[in-house]
mmCIF file with all atom_site columns, C-alpha atoms in Angstrom:
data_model
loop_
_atom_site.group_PDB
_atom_site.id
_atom_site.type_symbol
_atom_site.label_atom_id
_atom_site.label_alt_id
_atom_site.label_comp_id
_atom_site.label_asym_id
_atom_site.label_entity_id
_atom_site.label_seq_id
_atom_site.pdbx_PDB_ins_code
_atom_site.Cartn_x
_atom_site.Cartn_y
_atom_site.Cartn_z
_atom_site.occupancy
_atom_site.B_iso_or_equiv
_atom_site.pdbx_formal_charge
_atom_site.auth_seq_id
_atom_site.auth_comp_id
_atom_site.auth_asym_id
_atom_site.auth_atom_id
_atom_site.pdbx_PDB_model_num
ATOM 1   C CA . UNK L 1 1   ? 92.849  99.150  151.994 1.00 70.00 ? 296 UNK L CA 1
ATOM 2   C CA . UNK L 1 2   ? 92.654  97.616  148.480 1.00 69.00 ? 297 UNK L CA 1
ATOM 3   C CA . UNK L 1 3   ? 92.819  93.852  147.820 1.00 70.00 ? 298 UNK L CA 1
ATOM 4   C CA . UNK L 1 4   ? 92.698  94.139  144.576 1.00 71.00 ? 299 UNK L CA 1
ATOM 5   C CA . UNK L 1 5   ? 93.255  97.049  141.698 1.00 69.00 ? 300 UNK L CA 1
ATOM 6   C CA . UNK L 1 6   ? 91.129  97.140  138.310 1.00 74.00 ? 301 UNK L CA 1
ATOM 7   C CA . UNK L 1 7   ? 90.446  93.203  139.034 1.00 77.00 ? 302 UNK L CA 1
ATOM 8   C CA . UNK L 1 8   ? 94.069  92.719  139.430 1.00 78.00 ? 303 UNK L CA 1
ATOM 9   C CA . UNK L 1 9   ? 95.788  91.446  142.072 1.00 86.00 ? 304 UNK L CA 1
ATOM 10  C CA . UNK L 1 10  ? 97.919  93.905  144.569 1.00 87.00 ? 305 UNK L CA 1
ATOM 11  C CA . UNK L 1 11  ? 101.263 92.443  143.055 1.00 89.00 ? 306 UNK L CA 1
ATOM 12  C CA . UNK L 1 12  ? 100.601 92.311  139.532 1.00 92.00 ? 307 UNK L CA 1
ATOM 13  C CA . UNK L 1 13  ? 99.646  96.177  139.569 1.00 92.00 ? 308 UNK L CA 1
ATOM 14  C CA . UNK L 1 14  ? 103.399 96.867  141.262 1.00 93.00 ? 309 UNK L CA 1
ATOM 15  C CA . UNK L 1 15  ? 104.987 94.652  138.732 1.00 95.00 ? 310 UNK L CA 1
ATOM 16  C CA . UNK L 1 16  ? 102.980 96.104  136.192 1.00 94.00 ? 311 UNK L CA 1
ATOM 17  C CA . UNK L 1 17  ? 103.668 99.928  137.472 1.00 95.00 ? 312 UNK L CA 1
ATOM 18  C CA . UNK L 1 18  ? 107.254 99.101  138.212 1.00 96.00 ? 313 UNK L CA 1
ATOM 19  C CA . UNK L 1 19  ? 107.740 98.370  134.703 1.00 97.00 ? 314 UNK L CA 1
ATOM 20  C CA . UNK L 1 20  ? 105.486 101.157 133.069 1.00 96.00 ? 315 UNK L CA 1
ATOM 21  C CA . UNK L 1 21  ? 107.386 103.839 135.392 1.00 96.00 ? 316 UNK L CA 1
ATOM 22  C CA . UNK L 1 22  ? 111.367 101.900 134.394 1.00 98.00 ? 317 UNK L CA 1
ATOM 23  C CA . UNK L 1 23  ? 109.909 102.475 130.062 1.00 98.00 ? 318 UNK L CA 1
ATOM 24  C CA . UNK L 1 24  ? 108.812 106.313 131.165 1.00 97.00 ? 319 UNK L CA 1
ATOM 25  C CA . UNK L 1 25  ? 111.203 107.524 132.466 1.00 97.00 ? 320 UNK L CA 1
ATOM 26  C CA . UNK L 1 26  ? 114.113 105.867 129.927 1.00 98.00 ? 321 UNK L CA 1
ATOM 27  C CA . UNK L 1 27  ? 111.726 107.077 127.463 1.00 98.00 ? 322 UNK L CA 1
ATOM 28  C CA . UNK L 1 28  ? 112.323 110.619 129.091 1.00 97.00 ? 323 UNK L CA 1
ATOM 29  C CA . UNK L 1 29  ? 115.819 110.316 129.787 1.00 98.00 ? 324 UNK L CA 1
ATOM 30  C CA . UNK L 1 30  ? 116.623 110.016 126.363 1.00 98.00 ? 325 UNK L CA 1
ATOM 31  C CA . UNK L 1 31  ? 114.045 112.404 125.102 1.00 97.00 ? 326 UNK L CA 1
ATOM 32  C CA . UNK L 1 32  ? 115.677 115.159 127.943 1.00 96.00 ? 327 UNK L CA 1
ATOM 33  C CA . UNK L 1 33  ? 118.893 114.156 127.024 1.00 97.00 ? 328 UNK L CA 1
ATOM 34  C CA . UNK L 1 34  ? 118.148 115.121 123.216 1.00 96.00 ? 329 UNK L CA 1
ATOM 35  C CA . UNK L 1 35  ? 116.862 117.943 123.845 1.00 94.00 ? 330 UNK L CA 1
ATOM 36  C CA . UNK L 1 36  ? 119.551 119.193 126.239 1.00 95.00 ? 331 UNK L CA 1
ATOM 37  C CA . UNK L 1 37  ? 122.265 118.559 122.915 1.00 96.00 ? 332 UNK L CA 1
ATOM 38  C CA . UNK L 1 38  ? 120.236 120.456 120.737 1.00 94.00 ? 333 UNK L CA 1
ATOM 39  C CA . UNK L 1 39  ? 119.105 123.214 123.205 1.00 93.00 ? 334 UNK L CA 1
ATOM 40  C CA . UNK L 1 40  ? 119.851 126.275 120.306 1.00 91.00 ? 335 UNK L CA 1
ATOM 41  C CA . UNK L 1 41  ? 118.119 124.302 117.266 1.00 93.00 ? 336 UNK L CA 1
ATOM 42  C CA . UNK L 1 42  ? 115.003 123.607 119.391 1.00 90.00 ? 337 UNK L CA 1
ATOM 43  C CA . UNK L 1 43  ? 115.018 127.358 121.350 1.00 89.00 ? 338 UNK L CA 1
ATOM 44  C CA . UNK L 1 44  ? 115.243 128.683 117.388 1.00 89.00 ? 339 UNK L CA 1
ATOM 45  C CA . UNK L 1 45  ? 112.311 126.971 116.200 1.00 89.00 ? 340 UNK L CA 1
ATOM 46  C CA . UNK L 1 46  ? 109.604 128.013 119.271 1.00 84.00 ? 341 UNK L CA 1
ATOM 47  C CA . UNK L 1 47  ? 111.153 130.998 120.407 1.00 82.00 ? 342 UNK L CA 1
ATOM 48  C CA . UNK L 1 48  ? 109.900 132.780 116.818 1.00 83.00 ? 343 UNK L CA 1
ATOM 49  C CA . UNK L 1 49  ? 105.920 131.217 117.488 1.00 79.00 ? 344 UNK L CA 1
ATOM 50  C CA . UNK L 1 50  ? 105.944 132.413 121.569 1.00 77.00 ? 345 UNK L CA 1
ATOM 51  C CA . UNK L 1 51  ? 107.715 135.843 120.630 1.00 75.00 ? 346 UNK L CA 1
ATOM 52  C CA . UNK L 1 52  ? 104.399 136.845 118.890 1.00 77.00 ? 347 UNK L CA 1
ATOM 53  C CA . UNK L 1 53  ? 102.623 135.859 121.900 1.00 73.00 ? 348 UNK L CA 1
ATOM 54  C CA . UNK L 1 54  ? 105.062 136.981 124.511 1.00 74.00 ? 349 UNK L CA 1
ATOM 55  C CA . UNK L 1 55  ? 106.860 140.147 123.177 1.00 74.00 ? 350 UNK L CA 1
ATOM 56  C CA . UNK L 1 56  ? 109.316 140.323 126.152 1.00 78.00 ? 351 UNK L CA 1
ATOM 57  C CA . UNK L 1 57  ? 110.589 137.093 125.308 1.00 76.00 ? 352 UNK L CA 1
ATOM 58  C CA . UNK L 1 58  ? 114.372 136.571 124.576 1.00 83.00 ? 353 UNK L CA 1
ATOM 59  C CA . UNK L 1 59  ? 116.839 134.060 122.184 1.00 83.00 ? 354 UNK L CA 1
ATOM 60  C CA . UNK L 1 60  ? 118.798 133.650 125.464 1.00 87.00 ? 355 UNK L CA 1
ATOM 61  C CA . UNK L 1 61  ? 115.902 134.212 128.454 1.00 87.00 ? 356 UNK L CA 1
ATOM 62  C CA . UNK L 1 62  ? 114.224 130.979 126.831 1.00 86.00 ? 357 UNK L CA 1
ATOM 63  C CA . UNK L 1 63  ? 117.340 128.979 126.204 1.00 90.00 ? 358 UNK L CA 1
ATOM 64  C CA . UNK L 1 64  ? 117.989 129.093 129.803 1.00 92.00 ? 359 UNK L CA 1
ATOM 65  C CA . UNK L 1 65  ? 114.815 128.392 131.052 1.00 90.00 ? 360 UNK L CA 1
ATOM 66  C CA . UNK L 1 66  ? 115.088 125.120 128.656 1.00 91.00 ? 361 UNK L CA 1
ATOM 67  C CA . UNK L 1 67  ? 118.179 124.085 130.186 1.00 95.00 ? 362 UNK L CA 1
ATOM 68  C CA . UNK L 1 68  ? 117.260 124.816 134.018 1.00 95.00 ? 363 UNK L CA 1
ATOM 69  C CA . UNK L 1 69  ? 113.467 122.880 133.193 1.00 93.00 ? 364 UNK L CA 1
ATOM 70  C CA . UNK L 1 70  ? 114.972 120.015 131.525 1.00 94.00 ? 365 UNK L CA 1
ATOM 71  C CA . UNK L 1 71  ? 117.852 119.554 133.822 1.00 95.00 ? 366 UNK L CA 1
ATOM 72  C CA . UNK L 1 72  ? 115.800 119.152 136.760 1.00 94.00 ? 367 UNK L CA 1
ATOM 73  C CA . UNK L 1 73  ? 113.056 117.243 134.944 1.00 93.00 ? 368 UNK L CA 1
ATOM 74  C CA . UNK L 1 74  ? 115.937 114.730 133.994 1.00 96.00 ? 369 UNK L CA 1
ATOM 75  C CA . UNK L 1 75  ? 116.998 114.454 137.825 1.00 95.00 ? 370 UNK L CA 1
ATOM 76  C CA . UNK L 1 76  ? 113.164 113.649 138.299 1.00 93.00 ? 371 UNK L CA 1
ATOM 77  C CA . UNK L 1 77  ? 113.349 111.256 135.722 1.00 95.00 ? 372 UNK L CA 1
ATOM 78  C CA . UNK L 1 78  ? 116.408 109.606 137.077 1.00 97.00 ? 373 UNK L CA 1
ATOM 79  C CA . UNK L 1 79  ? 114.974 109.193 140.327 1.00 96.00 ? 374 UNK L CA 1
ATOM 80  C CA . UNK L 1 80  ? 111.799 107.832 138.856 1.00 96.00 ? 375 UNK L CA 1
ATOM 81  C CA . UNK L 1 81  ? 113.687 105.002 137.441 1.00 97.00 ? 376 UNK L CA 1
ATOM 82  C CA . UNK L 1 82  ? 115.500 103.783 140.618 1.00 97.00 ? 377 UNK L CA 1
ATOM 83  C CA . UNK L 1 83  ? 112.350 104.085 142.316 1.00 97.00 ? 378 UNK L CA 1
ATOM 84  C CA . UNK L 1 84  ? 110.348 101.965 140.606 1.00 97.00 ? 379 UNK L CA 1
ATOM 85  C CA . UNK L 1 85  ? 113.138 99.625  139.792 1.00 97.00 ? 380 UNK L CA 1
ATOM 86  C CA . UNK L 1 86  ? 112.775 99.183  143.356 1.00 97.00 ? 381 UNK L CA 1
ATOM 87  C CA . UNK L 1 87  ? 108.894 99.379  143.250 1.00 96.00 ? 382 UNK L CA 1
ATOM 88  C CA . UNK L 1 88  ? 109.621 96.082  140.871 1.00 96.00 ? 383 UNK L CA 1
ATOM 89  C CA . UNK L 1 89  ? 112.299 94.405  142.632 1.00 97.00 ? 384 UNK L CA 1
ATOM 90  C CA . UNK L 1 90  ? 110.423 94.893  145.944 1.00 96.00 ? 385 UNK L CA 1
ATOM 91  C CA . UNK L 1 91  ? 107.150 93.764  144.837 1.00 95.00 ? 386 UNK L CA 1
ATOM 92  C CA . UNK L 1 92  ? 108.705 90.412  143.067 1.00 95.00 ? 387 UNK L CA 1
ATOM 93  C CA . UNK L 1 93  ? 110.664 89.818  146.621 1.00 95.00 ? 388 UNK L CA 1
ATOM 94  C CA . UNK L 1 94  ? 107.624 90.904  149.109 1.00 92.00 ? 389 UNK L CA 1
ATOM 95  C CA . UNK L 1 95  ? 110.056 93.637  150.872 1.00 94.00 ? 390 UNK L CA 1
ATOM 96  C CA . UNK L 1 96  ? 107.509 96.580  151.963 1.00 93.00 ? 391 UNK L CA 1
ATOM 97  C CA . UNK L 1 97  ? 110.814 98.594  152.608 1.00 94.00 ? 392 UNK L CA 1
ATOM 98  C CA . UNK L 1 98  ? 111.666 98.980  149.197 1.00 96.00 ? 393 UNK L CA 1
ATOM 99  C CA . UNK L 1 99  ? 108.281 100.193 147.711 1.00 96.00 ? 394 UNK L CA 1
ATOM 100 C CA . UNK L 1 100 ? 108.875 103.377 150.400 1.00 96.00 ? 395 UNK L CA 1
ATOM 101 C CA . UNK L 1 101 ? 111.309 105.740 147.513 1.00 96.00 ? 396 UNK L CA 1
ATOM 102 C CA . UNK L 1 102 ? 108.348 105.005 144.632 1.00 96.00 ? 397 UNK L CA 1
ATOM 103 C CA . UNK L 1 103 ? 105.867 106.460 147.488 1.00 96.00 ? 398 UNK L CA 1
ATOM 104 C CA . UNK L 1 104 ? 107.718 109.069 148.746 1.00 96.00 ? 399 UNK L CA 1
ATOM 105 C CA . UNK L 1 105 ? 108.534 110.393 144.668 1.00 95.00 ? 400 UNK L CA 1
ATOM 106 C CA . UNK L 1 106 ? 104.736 109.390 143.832 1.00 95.00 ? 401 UNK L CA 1
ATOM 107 C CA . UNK L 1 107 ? 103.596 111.231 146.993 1.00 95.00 ? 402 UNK L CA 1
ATOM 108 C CA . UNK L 1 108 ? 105.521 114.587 145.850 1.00 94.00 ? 403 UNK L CA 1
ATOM 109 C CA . UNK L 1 109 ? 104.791 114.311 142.544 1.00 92.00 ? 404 UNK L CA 1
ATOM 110 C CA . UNK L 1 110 ? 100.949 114.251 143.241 1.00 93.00 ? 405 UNK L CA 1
ATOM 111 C CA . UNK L 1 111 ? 101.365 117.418 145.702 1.00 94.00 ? 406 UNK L CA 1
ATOM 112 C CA . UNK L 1 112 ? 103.018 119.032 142.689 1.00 91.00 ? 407 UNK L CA 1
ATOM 113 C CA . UNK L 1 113 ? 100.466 118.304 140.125 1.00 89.00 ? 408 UNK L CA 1
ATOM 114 C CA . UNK L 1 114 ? 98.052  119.378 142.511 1.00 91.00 ? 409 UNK L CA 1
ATOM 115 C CA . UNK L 1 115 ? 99.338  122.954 142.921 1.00 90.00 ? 410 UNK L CA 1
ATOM 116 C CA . UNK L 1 116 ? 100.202 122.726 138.997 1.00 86.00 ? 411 UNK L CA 1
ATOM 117 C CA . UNK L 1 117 ? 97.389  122.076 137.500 1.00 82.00 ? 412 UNK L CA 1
ATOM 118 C CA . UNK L 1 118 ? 95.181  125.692 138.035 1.00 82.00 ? 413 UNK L CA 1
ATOM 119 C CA . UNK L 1 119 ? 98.162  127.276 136.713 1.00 80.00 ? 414 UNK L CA 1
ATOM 120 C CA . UNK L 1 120 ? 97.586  125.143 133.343 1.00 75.00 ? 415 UNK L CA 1
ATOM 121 C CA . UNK L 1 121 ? 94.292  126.052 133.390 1.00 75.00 ? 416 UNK L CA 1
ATOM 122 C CA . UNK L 1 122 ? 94.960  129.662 133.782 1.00 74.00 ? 417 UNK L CA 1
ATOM 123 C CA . UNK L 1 123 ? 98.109  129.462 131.168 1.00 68.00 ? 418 UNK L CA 1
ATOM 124 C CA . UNK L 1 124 ? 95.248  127.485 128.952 1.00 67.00 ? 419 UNK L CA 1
ATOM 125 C CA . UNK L 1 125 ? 92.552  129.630 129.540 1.00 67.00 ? 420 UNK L CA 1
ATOM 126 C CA . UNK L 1 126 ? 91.200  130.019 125.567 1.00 70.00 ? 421 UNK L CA 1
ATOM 127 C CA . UNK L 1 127 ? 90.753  125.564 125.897 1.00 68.00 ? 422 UNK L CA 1
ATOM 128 C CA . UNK L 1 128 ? 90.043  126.151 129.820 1.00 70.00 ? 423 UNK L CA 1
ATOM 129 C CA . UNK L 1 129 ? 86.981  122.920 129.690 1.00 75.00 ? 424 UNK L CA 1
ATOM 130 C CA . UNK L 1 130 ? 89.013  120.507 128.082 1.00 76.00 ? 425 UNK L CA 1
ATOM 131 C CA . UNK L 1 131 ? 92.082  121.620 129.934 1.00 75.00 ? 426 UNK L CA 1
ATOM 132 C CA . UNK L 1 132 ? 90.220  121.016 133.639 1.00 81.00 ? 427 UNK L CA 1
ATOM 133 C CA . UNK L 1 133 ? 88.775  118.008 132.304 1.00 84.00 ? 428 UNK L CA 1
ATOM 134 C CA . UNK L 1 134 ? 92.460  116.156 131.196 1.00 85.00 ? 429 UNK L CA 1
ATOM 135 C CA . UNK L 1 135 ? 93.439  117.748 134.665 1.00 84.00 ? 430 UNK L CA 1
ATOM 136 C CA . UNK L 1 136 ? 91.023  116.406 136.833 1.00 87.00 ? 431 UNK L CA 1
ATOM 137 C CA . UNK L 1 137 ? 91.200  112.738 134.914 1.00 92.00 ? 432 UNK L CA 1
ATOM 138 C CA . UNK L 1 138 ? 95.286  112.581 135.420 1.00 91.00 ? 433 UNK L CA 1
ATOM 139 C CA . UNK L 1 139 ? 94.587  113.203 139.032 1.00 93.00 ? 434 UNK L CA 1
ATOM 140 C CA . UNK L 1 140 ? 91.657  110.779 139.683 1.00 94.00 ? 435 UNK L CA 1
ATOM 141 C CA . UNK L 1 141 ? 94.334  108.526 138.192 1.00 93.00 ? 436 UNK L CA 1
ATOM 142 C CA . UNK L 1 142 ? 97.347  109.595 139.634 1.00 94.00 ? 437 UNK L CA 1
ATOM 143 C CA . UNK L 1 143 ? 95.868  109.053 143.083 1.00 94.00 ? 438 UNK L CA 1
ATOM 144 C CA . UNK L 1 144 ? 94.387  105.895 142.293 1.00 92.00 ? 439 UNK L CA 1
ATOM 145 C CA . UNK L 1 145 ? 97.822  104.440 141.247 1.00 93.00 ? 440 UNK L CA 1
ATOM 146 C CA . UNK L 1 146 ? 98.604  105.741 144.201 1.00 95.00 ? 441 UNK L CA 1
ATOM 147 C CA . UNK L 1 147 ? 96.724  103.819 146.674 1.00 94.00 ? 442 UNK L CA 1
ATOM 148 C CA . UNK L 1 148 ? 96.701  100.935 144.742 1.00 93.00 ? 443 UNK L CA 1
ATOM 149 C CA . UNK L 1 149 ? 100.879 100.501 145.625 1.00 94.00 ? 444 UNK L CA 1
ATOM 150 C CA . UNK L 1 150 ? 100.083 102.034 149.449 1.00 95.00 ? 445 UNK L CA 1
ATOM 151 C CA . UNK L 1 151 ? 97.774  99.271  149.886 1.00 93.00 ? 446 UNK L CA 1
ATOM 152 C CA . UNK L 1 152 ? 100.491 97.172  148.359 1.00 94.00 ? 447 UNK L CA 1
ATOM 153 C CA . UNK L 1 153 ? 102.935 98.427  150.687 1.00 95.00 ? 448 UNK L CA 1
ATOM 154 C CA . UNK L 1 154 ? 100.617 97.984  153.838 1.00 94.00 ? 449 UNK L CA 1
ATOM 155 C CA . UNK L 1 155 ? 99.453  94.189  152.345 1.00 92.00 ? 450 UNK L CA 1
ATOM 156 C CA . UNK L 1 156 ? 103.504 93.346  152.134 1.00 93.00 ? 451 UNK L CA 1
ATOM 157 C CA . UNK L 1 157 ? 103.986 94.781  155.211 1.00 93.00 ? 452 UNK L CA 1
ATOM 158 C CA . UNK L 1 158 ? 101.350 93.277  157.398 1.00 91.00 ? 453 UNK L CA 1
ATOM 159 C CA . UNK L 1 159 ? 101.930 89.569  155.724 1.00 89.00 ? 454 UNK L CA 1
ATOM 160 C CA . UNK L 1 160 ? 105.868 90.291  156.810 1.00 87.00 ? 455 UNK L CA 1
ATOM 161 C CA . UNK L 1 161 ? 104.669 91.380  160.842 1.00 85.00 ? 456 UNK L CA 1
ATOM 162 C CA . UNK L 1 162 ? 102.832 87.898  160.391 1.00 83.00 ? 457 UNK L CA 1
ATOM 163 C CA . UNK L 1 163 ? 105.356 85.635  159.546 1.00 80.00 ? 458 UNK L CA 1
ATOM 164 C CA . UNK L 1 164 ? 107.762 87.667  162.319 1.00 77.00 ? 459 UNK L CA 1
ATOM 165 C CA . UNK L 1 165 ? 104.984 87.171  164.987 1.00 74.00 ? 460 UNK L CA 1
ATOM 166 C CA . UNK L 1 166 ? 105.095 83.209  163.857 1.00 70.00 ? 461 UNK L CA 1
ATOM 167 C CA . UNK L 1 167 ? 109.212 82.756  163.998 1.00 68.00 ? 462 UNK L CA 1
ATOM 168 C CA . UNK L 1 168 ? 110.057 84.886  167.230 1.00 64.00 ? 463 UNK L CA 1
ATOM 169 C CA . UNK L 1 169 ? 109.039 82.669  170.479 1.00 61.00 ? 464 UNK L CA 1
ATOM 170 C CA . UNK L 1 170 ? 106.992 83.279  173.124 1.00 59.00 ? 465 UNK L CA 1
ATOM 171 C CA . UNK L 1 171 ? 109.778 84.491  176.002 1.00 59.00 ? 466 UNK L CA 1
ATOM 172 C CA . UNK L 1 172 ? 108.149 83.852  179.079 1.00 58.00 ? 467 UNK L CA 1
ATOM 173 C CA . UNK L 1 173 ? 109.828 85.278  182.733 1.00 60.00 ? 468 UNK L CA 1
ATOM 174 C CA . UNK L 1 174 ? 110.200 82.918  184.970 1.00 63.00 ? 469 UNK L CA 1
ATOM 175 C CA . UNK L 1 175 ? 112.087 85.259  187.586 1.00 62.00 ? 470 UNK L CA 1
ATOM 176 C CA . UNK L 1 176 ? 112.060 84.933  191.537 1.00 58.00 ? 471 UNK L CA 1
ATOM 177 C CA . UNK L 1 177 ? 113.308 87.805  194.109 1.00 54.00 ? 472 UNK L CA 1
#
């Protein structure tokens, strides 16, 4: 496990994390949430640029593709901010317990990019270099956040089983038949 991330102590990258991922996702909330309202102004101005590219492509087929994508990538978003409002709160109060909902989201989200990212690269296949490049950096990344909070988690967690080994008393048996 890691003691420290970048130089940076275990706790300072949660902090720092917890608050990056809380700015994100309001960031995206509100950007989701505009785009939601004015679903038919921004399906009119791509749907003209993919229709030359797509010919098959409909007013309506796009619309509701918008609205089912940015409806669920809002419930992401949502759950991104409680969990790492917890990430914070749990890494300023030392409970491992509460870090477990930004692993669990981080976890799928890096099994998603994962299976995501060759169909970029085949969707992008004109810029396919740069494209795998971007890909494979975000990754590298995304796990390395990663392990940097599971080795927070684990630190938190084994400094917790410590003190608990130090408070609960020895119980001997002193028992005769």
């Amino acid at each position: 496990m890691m003691v420290n991330w970048c130089r940076m102590r275990l706790h300072t990258v949660g902090v720092t994390i917890g608050w990056i991922g809380i700015m994100v996702s309001i960031l995206s909330i509100i950007l989701l949430s505009l785009i939601l309202v004015l679903v038919d102004e921004v399906a009119m101005f791509v749907v003209p640029d993919l229709a030359r590219k797509l010919p098959l492509l409909s007013f309506s087929g796009f619309r509701t593709g918008l609205v089912i994508m940015c409806g669920v990538w809002l419930g992401f978003s949502i759950i991104n901010l409680l969990a790492s409002a917890m990430l914070l709160m749990g890494t300023v109060q030392e409970n491992h317990l509460m870090l477990v909902p930004w692993l669990i989201n981080s976890g799928a989200a890096l099994v998603i990019n994962i299976i995501r990212h060759p169909f970029t690269w085949f969707a992008f296949a004109d810029e396919v270099g740069p494209c795998i490049v971007f890909s494979v950096v975000t990754l590298i990344l995304q796990f390395y956040i990663y392990f940097g909070i599971y080795s927070l988690y684990k630190h938190i967690k084994a400094k917790k089983d410590q003190q608990r080994q130090f408070i609960q008393p020895d119980v001997a048996y002193f028992g005769g038949d």
